[in-house]
Amino acid sequence: MFAAAERGHRLDKASFERRLPDLRRALLAAQYRLLRDPRFALVILAHGEPSAGRTEFVNHLTNWMDPRHIAVHALDPDGLGADGRPPMWRFWTLMPPRGRITVLLDSWYTGPLLDRLCRRIGRRAFADRLAAIDRFERMLVADNHHLLKLWFHVPVRELKRRVDALRNDEATAWRVTPEEREFVRAFRRRAPLVEDALAATSSSVAPWLVIDGHDKHWAQWQAGQAVKAAMERGLARKPERVPAKPAPVRRPPATPNVLSGLDLTHTLDEERYARELAQWQARLALALRRKDVKRRSLVAVFEGIDAAGKGGAVRHVAEAVDARFLTIVPIAAPSEEERARPYLWRFWRHLPARGHVTIFDRSWYGRVLVERVEGFAAPATWRRAYGEINAFEHELTDAGVILAKFYLTISSAEQLRRFRERETTAWKQFKIGPDDWRNRAKRLAYDHAVIEMLAETSSTAAPWTLVEAEDKLFARVKVLRTLVETIDSAL
Amino acid sequence: MFAAAERGHRLDKASFERRLPDLRRALLAAQYRLLRDPRFALVILAHGEPSAGRTEFVNHLTNWMDPRHIAVHALDPDGLGADGRPPMWRFWTLMPPRGRITVLLDSWYTGPLLDRLCRRIGRRAFADRLAAIDRFERMLVADNHHLLKLWFHVPVRELKRRVDALRNDEATAWRVTPEEREFVRAFRRRAPLVEDALAATSSSVAPWLVIDGHDKHWAQWQAGQAVKAAMERGLARKPERVPAKPAPVRRPPATPNVLSGLDLTHTLDEERYARELAQWQARLALALRRKDVKRRSLVAVFEGIDAAGKGGAVRHVAEAVDARFLTIVPIAAPSEEERARPYLWRFWRHLPARGHVTIFDRSWYGRVLVERVEGFAAPATWRRAYGEINAFEHELTDAGVILAKFYLTISSAEQLRRFRERETTAWKQFKIGPDDWRNRAKRLAYDHAVIEMLAETSSTAAPWTLVEAEDKLFARVKVLRTLVETIDSAL
C-alpha cells in the first residue's frame, strides 16, 4: 500500500492556499450540519511515521473546523486506567457522542502492531487480533460511528532525513521522542509488516487511506479532502428508519426446546434453604477473597422473565460480596449520553476493574429480548447483536474476567400468581405495572427470542445457566452455587 | 453523642413486623414521588461499628424500596482509581443523579477518621479536614444533594461480644474482616475521638444521627424512619425557582480597576513571535517531561471575553504537550447526566490523573460569569460559588495539581473589529452568532462580574493571570511563558 503513496506528489504553497478557503468552508458546513443533525460520529485514526504529517494534520483540522467539537486523544503508554479491564476498554471510554469528531493518535491498531513488530506475538495471533478489529469496526460503523483511517507515510530514506534534521536543531529536538527514534531506526525492516496489516484491515466499511507525506502541502490537502469526503458521505446516508412494530407472535416455539425441557418442580424447604444459603454465601465470600481471584474480576449477568425473582437472587449474591468491591448496575432506559454512542458503550463503561465484582441486573441482552420483541431495534440490528455480544464476551473472558450469565424462568401460571400478589401487596405494587402485563401477553414472542438467544450466545467460555425459579429458594441457592463453581473452574 | 444511643431501647419482633408495612408503603411512595419529580438526590452515609447493624440496614433498605434506584458503594481500600487526583474525586464519581438514592458504606469521613485514630495526623490537621468536609456538605445540600448521616452504635462491651460470637461460628466467621477485628480491638480508646468528630460535623444542614444498635429491630426501625423522614423532608421543600432575569447594568465599574489597569498596547512582531513561541513551547514540552512534574498533574483554565483568542492560545499550548497526556475539555451547555448532579461534578469528572494535562476551555467560572449575567443562576447560587470554587481549587492544589488560570481580554473596539472580520470571513462565521452580539451588549455587566470574580478567586495558591490579548501573538507567548513559570514555581 505504501508504493502508491511514494509517487512524490506535490502541491505548491500558493495553490494550497488558493484551494484552502473552499475546503474550510465545506468542512465547517459539514461539521455544523452534523451538529444540528447528529446522525453519526466520525472517528479519525491518524497513524503514520513520525514527521510524515499527522501532528500537522491535527493542528490544521482543529484550526479549520470548530475545535470545541473535536476531541484528540493519544494513548498513555503506561496503560493508565485499564486496571485489568479488556484492552479495548480504553478506546470505548473515548467514543464520542454522535454529532462529534474524535481523532485518535493511537488506536486499537497500536497494540497489535507494536506486539507484532517487536515479535511479542506470532503471525497467527496477529491475524486473530486483526480479525477481532475488523469485527469491532464493522460494529462501530453499523452503529453510525464512521471511521476514517489515515496512515501518513514518507519513504524510509526521507523519514530518516527529517528526523535527523529535527534532532539536530536545538529548538526542535524535543519534538522527537525516544519511542519515535526507535520506530524510525527499525522501520526499514518493519514497513512490509505494516503494509500487510493495513491491507488486511482495509475493509469496505473502513478502508485505510495512505497519505503521501513527501510534500507537506499535498499531504495536508489530501487529508483535508478525506475528512470532507467522510463527513459528506455520512451526511448523505439516509438515517436508519424506526423499525415497524413486529407482527404479534401466535405460534409457540417447537418443542422440545431448551425452556420446555426445564424441570420447574425443584423446591427447597426453609430449613435446608437456610443451611445451604449460608454455606454457599460463605463459600462465595471466601472464593472472592482468594489472591488468584483478586487478580481477576467477576461479571454476573441476570436476565429472566418478569417476576422470576432476579432482584432477590441479586440481593442474596450481594450479601456475600464485600460492598467495597461490588457494583450493581440496573439496566433500564439509556441516558442521553448513552443513546448517543454505540450500543455496547453503556456496558463497557461499567466494567469492573481488577478485584471487583459487577452485577448487571438486565444487560446487553436487552437488544435481542425486549428491543427485538417490542420492535425498538430493527431485525438487522438485533440479528447482528448476537455476533457483537459473543465478541464482547470473548473480550471479557480473554482479559481474565470471570463471566457468569443467569436466565431465570417460571411457568406462566406462577407468573400470574406473582403478578396478582404484587398487585395486592402494598409494598410490591411498584414491581408491577401495565408494561408487565403487556410483556406477559407477549410471552410467546419472548419465548422465541429467549430460545434463540440461548442458542446463539451459549459458548464454553461464556455459558448460560438456566435457573428454574418456580421456587425462589431453590433458585437463589442454584445461583450462588453456580457462581462458586464458575469461579473455581475459571482458575 | 454515644451516651444517648446506649439506653438499650427495644422493639420486639412482633411490633416491628406490625409496623413494617406502613413504613415500606411510605418509603416506596416517597421513592416513586422522587423518581417522578427528581428534585433532589439522597446520599446516605452508613457508618458505625461492625455488627451494629449497618449491613442489615443496607439489605433492608434495598428490600423495602425499589433497589434499581438505590446504589450502594464502599471504598476500595487499595485506593484504586484516584491516580493522583484529590481524595474527594472518588466520592464525586459516585454522586447519584437527582431522583436517586446512594448509600455510602465509606465516605469522606473514613479517611480523616482513620488518619486521626491511627495518629497519622494531629488535632489541628484533623479539625481542618472536618472543616473542609463541612464546607463540602453545605455545598451538596445547597445543590439539592441531601445527606442522611447515620452512625450505627453499640456499647463497646456488646461490640466485643458480638464480634467474638460471629468469629467463633464457622458459618459466619468470614463476615468479620481483619480491618474490623482491628477496629473493635481499639475502639474503647477511640470512641471519644469518634464522638468528638461526629459532634464537630453535625451541622444544621447535615446532622449526624446515632442509631442505638443494641436491639436489632429497634435499630432497623430507627434507621428506616430516618430515611422516611429525610425523603419526606426533601419532597416537602419547595423547588428552587428559576431566577428572574437580572436588570440591565448601565453603570460602568468604578475605575481604576483590575481591567482598566491593563496595558493593551503590548505587541510582538512576527519575527520575535516565531522565536519566542518556539522557545517557550520547547521549554514547556521539556518541563512537562521532568520526572518531578510527571508525578503531578496540570490543569489550565482559559476564560476570556468573546473573540479574545482563547481558542488560538489553547491550540498553541496543545502543540507543546504530548497528545498522549493531554485532554482539552470545552465547556458548553451541560449534558443531562451533568444537570442532574451538583454543579462541580462536570469538572471533577474530567480531572487529570497523575502525569496528565487537562485544559479547560471555559470552566467552573461560568457560574459567576455567564450564569450570573444571563440570570441562569440565582444570586444566592452564584454568590456561594466563589467559596465553593476556592475550596475546589484548594483541593486541587493540595493534591499536588499544578493549576494555572488565564483570563484573556481585549478592548471593546478590537472585539468589534474581530466580530466583523468573523462575519465576513467564510471559515470564521461559525465563531460568531447572535449570542456573541448579545454578550457584547452586556459588556458592562460582564465587566462587573469579571472584576468581582478576579477579586474573589485570586489566591497565592491559585492566582489568575490576566492576559492582554489585543495582540494575539503577544497573548500566546505570555500564556506559554506563564505556564512554564507556574510549573517551575510549583516545584
Short mmCIF file of N, CA and C in Angstrom, two decimals, chain B residues 143-215:
data_model
loop_
_atom_site.label_atom_id
_atom_site.label_comp_id
_atom_site.label_asym_id
_atom_site.label_seq_id
_atom_site.Cartn_x
_atom_site.Cartn_y
_atom_site.Cartn_z
N ASP B 143 -26.96 22.27 46.61
CA ASP B 143 -27.19 21.79 45.24
C ASP B 143 -28.22 20.67 45.22
N ASN B 144 -28.99 20.54 46.30
CA ASN B 144 -30.07 19.54 46.36
C ASN B 144 -29.58 18.11 46.33
N HIS B 145 -28.42 17.88 46.92
CA HIS B 145 -28.00 16.52 47.21
C HIS B 145 -28.04 16.39 48.74
N HIS B 146 -29.18 15.91 49.23
CA HIS B 146 -29.39 15.88 50.68
C HIS B 146 -28.62 14.73 51.31
N LEU B 147 -28.27 14.94 52.56
CA LEU B 147 -27.45 13.97 53.27
C LEU B 147 -28.19 13.41 54.47
N LEU B 148 -28.08 12.10 54.64
CA LEU B 148 -28.54 11.47 55.88
C LEU B 148 -27.34 10.73 56.43
N LYS B 149 -26.84 11.18 57.58
CA LYS B 149 -25.60 10.62 58.10
C LYS B 149 -25.91 9.75 59.32
N LEU B 150 -25.77 8.46 59.16
CA LEU B 150 -26.12 7.52 60.23
C LEU B 150 -24.85 6.89 60.81
N TRP B 151 -24.81 6.78 62.13
CA TRP B 151 -23.74 6.02 62.79
C TRP B 151 -24.42 4.93 63.62
N PHE B 152 -24.20 3.69 63.24
CA PHE B 152 -24.78 2.55 63.98
C PHE B 152 -23.85 2.22 65.14
N HIS B 153 -24.42 2.20 66.34
CA HIS B 153 -23.58 2.13 67.53
C HIS B 153 -24.07 1.07 68.52
N VAL B 154 -23.11 0.34 69.07
CA VAL B 154 -23.40 -0.48 70.26
C VAL B 154 -22.31 -0.21 71.29
N PRO B 155 -22.61 -0.36 72.57
CA PRO B 155 -21.58 -0.14 73.59
C PRO B 155 -20.41 -1.10 73.36
N VAL B 156 -19.24 -0.69 73.80
CA VAL B 156 -18.01 -1.43 73.49
C VAL B 156 -18.08 -2.89 73.94
N ARG B 157 -18.61 -3.12 75.16
CA ARG B 157 -18.65 -4.48 75.68
C ARG B 157 -19.49 -5.40 74.76
N GLU B 158 -20.64 -4.86 74.36
CA GLU B 158 -21.54 -5.61 73.48
C GLU B 158 -20.89 -5.86 72.10
N LEU B 159 -20.19 -4.85 71.64
CA LEU B 159 -19.49 -4.96 70.36
C LEU B 159 -18.53 -6.15 70.36
N LYS B 160 -17.73 -6.23 71.41
CA LYS B 160 -16.76 -7.33 71.51
C LYS B 160 -17.48 -8.68 71.55
N ARG B 161 -18.57 -8.74 72.32
CA ARG B 161 -19.31 -9.99 72.44
C ARG B 161 -19.82 -10.46 71.07
N ARG B 162 -20.38 -9.49 70.31
CA ARG B 162 -20.95 -9.86 69.01
C ARG B 162 -19.91 -10.34 68.02
N VAL B 163 -18.82 -9.60 67.97
CA VAL B 163 -17.80 -9.97 67.00
C VAL B 163 -17.19 -11.33 67.35
N ASP B 164 -16.99 -11.56 68.63
CA ASP B 164 -16.47 -12.87 69.04
C ASP B 164 -17.43 -13.98 68.65
N ALA B 165 -18.73 -13.74 68.85
CA ALA B 165 -19.72 -14.77 68.51
C ALA B 165 -19.68 -15.08 67.02
N LEU B 166 -19.58 -14.05 66.19
CA LEU B 166 -19.51 -14.26 64.75
C LEU B 166 -18.27 -15.07 64.39
N ARG B 167 -17.15 -14.70 65.01
CA ARG B 167 -15.89 -15.35 64.65
C ARG B 167 -15.85 -16.80 65.09
N ASN B 168 -16.56 -17.09 66.18
CA ASN B 168 -16.49 -18.45 66.70
C ASN B 168 -17.39 -19.43 65.96
N ASP B 169 -18.25 -18.91 65.08
CA ASP B 169 -19.11 -19.80 64.30
C ASP B 169 -18.54 -19.89 62.88
N GLU B 170 -18.25 -21.13 62.48
CA GLU B 170 -17.58 -21.33 61.20
C GLU B 170 -18.38 -20.73 60.03
N ALA B 171 -19.70 -20.80 60.13
CA ALA B 171 -20.54 -20.32 59.02
C ALA B 171 -20.55 -18.80 58.92
N THR B 172 -20.15 -18.12 59.98
CA THR B 172 -20.25 -16.66 59.95
C THR B 172 -18.89 -15.98 60.10
N ALA B 173 -17.85 -16.78 60.37
CA ALA B 173 -16.53 -16.18 60.65
C ALA B 173 -16.08 -15.27 59.51
N TRP B 174 -16.43 -15.62 58.25
CA TRP B 174 -15.98 -14.84 57.08
C TRP B 174 -16.54 -13.44 57.10
N ARG B 175 -17.61 -13.23 57.87
CA ARG B 175 -18.21 -11.90 57.86
C ARG B 175 -17.36 -10.85 58.59
N VAL B 176 -16.41 -11.31 59.42
CA VAL B 176 -15.57 -10.37 60.16
C VAL B 176 -14.23 -10.22 59.44
N THR B 177 -13.99 -9.03 58.89
CA THR B 177 -12.74 -8.81 58.16
C THR B 177 -11.61 -8.46 59.14
N PRO B 178 -10.37 -8.63 58.72
CA PRO B 178 -9.24 -8.27 59.59
C PRO B 178 -9.33 -6.80 60.03
N GLU B 179 -9.75 -5.91 59.11
CA GLU B 179 -9.89 -4.50 59.46
C GLU B 179 -10.89 -4.32 60.61
N GLU B 180 -11.97 -5.09 60.55
CA GLU B 180 -12.98 -4.96 61.59
C GLU B 180 -12.46 -5.45 62.95
N ARG B 181 -11.72 -6.53 62.91
CA ARG B 181 -11.14 -7.04 64.17
C ARG B 181 -10.27 -5.96 64.81
N GLU B 182 -9.45 -5.31 63.98
CA GLU B 182 -8.57 -4.26 64.47
C GLU B 182 -9.40 -3.10 65.03
N PHE B 183 -10.46 -2.75 64.32
CA PHE B 183 -11.32 -1.65 64.73
C PHE B 183 -11.89 -1.91 66.13
N VAL B 184 -12.41 -3.12 66.31
CA VAL B 184 -13.04 -3.47 67.59
C VAL B 184 -12.02 -3.44 68.71
N ARG B 185 -10.85 -4.01 68.44
CA ARG B 185 -9.79 -4.10 69.45
C ARG B 185 -9.49 -2.72 70.04
N ALA B 186 -9.48 -1.70 69.16
CA ALA B 186 -9.02 -0.38 69.60
C ALA B 186 -10.16 0.57 69.94
N PHE B 187 -11.40 0.08 69.87
CA PHE B 187 -12.49 1.04 69.90
C PHE B 187 -12.71 1.68 71.29
N ARG B 188 -12.35 1.00 72.34
CA ARG B 188 -12.55 1.58 73.66
C ARG B 188 -11.77 2.90 73.78
N ARG B 189 -10.53 2.87 73.31
CA ARG B 189 -9.70 4.06 73.36
C ARG B 189 -10.19 5.12 72.37
N ARG B 190 -10.74 4.65 71.24
CA ARG B 190 -11.02 5.56 70.16
C ARG B 190 -12.40 6.20 70.23
N ALA B 191 -13.31 5.59 70.95
CA ALA B 191 -14.70 6.04 70.91
C ALA B 191 -14.85 7.55 71.19
N PRO B 192 -14.13 8.09 72.18
CA PRO B 192 -14.30 9.53 72.45
C PRO B 192 -13.90 10.39 71.25
N LEU B 193 -12.87 9.96 70.54
CA LEU B 193 -12.42 10.72 69.37
C LEU B 193 -13.49 10.72 68.28
N VAL B 194 -14.11 9.54 68.08
CA VAL B 194 -15.17 9.45 67.08
C VAL B 194 -16.33 10.36 67.50
N GLU B 195 -16.67 10.30 68.78
CA GLU B 195 -17.77 11.14 69.27
C GLU B 195 -17.50 12.61 68.97
N ASP B 196 -16.28 13.05 69.25
CA ASP B 196 -15.93 14.45 69.00
C ASP B 196 -16.08 14.80 67.52
N ALA B 197 -15.63 13.88 66.67
CA ALA B 197 -15.69 14.15 65.23
C ALA B 197 -17.14 14.26 64.77
N LEU B 198 -17.98 13.38 65.28
CA LEU B 198 -19.39 13.43 64.90
C LEU B 198 -20.00 14.75 65.35
N ALA B 199 -19.68 15.14 66.58
CA ALA B 199 -20.24 16.38 67.11
C ALA B 199 -19.77 17.57 66.26
N ALA B 200 -18.50 17.54 65.87
CA ALA B 200 -17.94 18.68 65.14
C ALA B 200 -18.55 18.80 63.74
N THR B 201 -19.05 17.72 63.19
CA THR B 201 -19.57 17.77 61.82
C THR B 201 -21.07 17.57 61.77
N SER B 202 -21.71 17.75 62.92
CA SER B 202 -23.17 17.64 62.97
C SER B 202 -23.74 19.03 62.72
N SER B 203 -23.83 19.41 61.45
CA SER B 203 -24.28 20.76 61.14
C SER B 203 -25.79 20.79 61.00
N SER B 204 -26.32 21.98 60.91
CA SER B 204 -27.77 22.10 60.78
C SER B 204 -28.24 21.52 59.46
N VAL B 205 -27.44 21.61 58.41
CA VAL B 205 -27.89 21.07 57.12
C VAL B 205 -27.65 19.58 57.02
N ALA B 206 -26.73 19.04 57.83
CA ALA B 206 -26.43 17.61 57.71
C ALA B 206 -26.02 17.06 59.08
N PRO B 207 -27.00 16.91 59.97
CA PRO B 207 -26.67 16.39 61.31
C PRO B 207 -26.39 14.90 61.29
N TRP B 208 -25.61 14.45 62.24
CA TRP B 208 -25.43 13.01 62.44
C TRP B 208 -26.59 12.46 63.23
N LEU B 209 -26.96 11.22 62.95
CA LEU B 209 -27.94 10.52 63.76
C LEU B 209 -27.29 9.24 64.23
N VAL B 210 -27.13 9.11 65.56
CA VAL B 210 -26.53 7.88 66.08
C VAL B 210 -27.66 6.89 66.35
N ILE B 211 -27.54 5.71 65.72
CA ILE B 211 -28.57 4.69 65.84
C ILE B 211 -28.19 3.73 66.96
N ASP B 212 -29.10 3.55 67.92
CA ASP B 212 -28.87 2.64 69.03
C ASP B 212 -28.99 1.20 68.50
N GLY B 213 -27.85 0.53 68.36
CA GLY B 213 -27.84 -0.77 67.71
C GLY B 213 -27.96 -1.94 68.67
N HIS B 214 -28.30 -1.66 69.93
CA HIS B 214 -28.34 -2.73 70.92
C HIS B 214 -29.37 -3.79 70.55
N ASP B 215 -30.55 -3.32 70.13
CA ASP B 215 -31.61 -4.24 69.73
C ASP B 215 -31.80 -4.12 68.22
#
